[in-house]
PDB file of C-alpha atoms in Angstrom:
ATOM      1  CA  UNK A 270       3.093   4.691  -4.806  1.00  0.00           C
ATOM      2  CA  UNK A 271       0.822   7.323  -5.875  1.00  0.00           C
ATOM      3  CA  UNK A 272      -2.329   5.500  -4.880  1.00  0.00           C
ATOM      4  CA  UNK A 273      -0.861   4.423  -1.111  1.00  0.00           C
ATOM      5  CA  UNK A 274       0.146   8.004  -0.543  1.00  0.00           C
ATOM      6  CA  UNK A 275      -2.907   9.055  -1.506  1.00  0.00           C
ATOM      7  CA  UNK A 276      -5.036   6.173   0.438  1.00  0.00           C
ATOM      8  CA  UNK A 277      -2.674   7.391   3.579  1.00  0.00           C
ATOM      9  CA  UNK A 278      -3.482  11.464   3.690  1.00  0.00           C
ATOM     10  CA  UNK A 279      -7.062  10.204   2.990  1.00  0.00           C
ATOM     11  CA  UNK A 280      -7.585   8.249   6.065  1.00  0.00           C
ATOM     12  CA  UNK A 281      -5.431   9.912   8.407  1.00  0.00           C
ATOM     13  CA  UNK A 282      -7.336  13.148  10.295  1.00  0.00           C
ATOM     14  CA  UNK A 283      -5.482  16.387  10.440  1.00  0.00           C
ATOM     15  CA  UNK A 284      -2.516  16.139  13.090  1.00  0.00           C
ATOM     16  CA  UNK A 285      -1.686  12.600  12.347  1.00  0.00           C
ATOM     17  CA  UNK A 286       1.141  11.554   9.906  1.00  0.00           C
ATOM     18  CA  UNK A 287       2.146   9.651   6.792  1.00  0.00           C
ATOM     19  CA  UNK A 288       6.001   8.497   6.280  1.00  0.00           C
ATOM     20  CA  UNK A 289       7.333   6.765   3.242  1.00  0.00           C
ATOM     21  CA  UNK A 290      10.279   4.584   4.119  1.00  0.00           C
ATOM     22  CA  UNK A 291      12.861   1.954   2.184  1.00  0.00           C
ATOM     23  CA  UNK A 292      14.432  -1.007   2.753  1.00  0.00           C
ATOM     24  CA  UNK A 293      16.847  -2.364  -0.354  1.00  0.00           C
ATOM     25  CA  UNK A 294      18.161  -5.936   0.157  1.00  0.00           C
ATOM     26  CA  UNK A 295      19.981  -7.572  -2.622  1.00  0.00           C
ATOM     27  CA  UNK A 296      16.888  -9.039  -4.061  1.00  0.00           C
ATOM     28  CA  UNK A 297      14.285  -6.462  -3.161  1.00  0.00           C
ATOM     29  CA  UNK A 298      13.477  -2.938  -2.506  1.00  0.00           C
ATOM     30  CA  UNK A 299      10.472  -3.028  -0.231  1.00  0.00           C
ATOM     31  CA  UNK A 300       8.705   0.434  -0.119  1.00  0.00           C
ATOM     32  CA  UNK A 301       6.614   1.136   2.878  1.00  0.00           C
ATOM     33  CA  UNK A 302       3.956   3.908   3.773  1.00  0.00           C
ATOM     34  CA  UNK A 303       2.923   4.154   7.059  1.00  0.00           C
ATOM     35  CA  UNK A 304       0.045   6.602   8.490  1.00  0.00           C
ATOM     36  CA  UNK A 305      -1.311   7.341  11.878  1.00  0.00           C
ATOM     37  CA  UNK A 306      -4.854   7.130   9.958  1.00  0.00           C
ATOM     38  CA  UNK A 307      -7.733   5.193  11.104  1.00  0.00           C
ATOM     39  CA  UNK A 308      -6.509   1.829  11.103  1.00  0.00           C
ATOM     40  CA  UNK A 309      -8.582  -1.216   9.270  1.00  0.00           C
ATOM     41  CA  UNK A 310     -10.102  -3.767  11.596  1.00  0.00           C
ATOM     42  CA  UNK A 311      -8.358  -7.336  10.980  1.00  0.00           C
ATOM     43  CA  UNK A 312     -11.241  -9.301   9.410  1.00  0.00           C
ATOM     44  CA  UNK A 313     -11.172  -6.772   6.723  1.00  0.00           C
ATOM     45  CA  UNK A 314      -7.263  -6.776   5.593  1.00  0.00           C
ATOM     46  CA  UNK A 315      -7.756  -9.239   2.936  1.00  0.00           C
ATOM     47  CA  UNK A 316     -10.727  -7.781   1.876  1.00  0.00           C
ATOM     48  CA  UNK A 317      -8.852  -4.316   1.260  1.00  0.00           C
ATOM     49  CA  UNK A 318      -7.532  -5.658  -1.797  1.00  0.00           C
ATOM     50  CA  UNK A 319     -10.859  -7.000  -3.673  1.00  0.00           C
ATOM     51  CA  UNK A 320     -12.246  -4.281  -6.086  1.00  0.00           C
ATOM     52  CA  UNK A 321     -14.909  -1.908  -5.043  1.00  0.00           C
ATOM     53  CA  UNK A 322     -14.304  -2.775  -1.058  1.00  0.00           C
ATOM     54  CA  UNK A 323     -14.296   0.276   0.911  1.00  0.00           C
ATOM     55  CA  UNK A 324     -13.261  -0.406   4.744  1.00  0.00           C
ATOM     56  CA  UNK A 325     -15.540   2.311   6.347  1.00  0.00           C
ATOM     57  CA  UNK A 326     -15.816   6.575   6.278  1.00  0.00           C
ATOM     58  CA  UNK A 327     -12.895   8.602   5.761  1.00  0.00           C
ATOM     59  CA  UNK A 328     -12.425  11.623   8.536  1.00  0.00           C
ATOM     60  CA  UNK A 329     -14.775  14.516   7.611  1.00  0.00           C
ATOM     61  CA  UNK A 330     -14.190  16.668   4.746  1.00  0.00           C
ATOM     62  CA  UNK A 331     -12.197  14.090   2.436  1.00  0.00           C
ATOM     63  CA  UNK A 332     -13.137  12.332  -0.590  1.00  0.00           C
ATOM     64  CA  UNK A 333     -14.345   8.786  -0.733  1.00  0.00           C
ATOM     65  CA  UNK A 334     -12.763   6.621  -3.776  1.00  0.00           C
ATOM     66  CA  UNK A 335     -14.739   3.946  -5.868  1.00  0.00           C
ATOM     67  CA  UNK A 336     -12.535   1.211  -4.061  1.00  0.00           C
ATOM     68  CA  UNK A 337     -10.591   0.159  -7.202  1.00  0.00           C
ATOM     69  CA  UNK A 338      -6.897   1.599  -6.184  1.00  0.00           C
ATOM     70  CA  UNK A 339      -5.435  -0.846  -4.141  1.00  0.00           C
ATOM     71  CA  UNK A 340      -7.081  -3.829  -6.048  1.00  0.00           C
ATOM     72  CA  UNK A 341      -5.226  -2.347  -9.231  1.00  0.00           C
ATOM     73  CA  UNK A 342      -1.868  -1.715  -7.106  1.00  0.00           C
ATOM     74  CA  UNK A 343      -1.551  -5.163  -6.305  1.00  0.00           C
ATOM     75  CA  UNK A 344      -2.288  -6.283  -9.582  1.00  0.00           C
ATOM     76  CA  UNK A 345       0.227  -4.317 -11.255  1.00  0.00           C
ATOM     77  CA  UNK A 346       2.711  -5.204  -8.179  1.00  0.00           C
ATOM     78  CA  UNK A 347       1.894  -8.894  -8.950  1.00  0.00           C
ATOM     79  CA  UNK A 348       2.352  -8.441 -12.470  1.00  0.00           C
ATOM     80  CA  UNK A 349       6.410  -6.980 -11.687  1.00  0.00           C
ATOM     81  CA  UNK A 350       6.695 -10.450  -9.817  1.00  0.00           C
ATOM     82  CA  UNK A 351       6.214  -8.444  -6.716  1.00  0.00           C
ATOM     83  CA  UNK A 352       3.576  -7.616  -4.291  1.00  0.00           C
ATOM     84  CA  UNK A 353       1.777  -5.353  -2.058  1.00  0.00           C
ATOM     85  CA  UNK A 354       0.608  -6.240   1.829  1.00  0.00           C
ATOM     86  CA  UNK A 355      -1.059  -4.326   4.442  1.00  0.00           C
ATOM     87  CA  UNK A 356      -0.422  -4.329   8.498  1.00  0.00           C
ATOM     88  CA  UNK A 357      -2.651  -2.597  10.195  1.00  0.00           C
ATOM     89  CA  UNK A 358      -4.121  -1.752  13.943  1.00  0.00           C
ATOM     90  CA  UNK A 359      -7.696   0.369  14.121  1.00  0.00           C
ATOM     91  CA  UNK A 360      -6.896   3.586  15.654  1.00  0.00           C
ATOM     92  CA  UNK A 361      -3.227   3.868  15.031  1.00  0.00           C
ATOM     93  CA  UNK A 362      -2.784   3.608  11.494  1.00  0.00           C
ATOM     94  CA  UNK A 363      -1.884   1.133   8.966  1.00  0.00           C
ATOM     95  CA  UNK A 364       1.069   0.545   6.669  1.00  0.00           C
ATOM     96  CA  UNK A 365       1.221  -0.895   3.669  1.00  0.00           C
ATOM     97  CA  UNK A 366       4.580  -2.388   1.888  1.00  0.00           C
ATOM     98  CA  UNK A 367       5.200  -2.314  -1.659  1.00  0.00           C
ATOM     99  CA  UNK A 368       7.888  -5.198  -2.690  1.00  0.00           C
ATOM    100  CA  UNK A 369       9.178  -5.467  -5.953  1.00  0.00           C
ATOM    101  CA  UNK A 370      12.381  -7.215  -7.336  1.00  0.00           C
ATOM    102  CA  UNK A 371      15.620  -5.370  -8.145  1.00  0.00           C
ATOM    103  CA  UNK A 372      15.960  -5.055 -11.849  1.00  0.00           C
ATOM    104  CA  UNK A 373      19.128  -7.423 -12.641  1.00  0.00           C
ATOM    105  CA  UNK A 374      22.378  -6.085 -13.323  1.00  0.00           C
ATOM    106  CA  UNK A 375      23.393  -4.848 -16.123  1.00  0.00           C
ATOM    107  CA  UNK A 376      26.436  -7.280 -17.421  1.00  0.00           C
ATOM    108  CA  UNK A 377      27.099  -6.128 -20.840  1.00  0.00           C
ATOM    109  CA  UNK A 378      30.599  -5.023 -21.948  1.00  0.00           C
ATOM    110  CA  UNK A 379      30.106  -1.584 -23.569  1.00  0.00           C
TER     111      UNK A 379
END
């Protein structure tokens, strides 16, 4: 969560906004954080995940990343049996949705 929030204030200019949201079902709690950033084009959403891919500049004044976060956030989502996706339109933002599985229930008598 920490990297998409941080991804999210990177690429959205001042004015614009970021909004973390949840949706629990009884399966899944999908986690979703949307921003009114830059937007990626739609040849490049795949690529978004590969290590060391960077999608274009950020808006003036922020700090570029080596490209490595959301390749390692969708590893470790993977590894929880979960996994992380990106929907996105250039110039209005993107959002990107965390999913992981509900941990089961606990059914031991105490």
């Amino acid at each position: 969560m920490l990297n998409l929030l941080s991804n999210a204030v990177q690429f959205t200019p001042a004015g614009g906004s970021v909004s973390v949201t949840t949706i629990s079902t009884s399966n899944d709690i999908h986690l979703d954080v949307r921003d009114t950033g830059v937007g990626i084009p739609a040849e490049k959403l795949d690529a978004v995940f590969e290590p060391f891919f960077q999608v274009g500049e950020v808006p003036s004044g922020k700090p570029r990343g080596t490209g490595l976060g959301l390749a390692i956030s969708r590893e470790l989502a993977r590894a929880m049996r979960g996994d992380l996706t990106v929907e996105s339109v250039p110039g209005e933002g993107s959002t990107f949705t965390l999913c992981l599985p509900r941990a089961p229930a606990d059914t031991t008598d105490d």
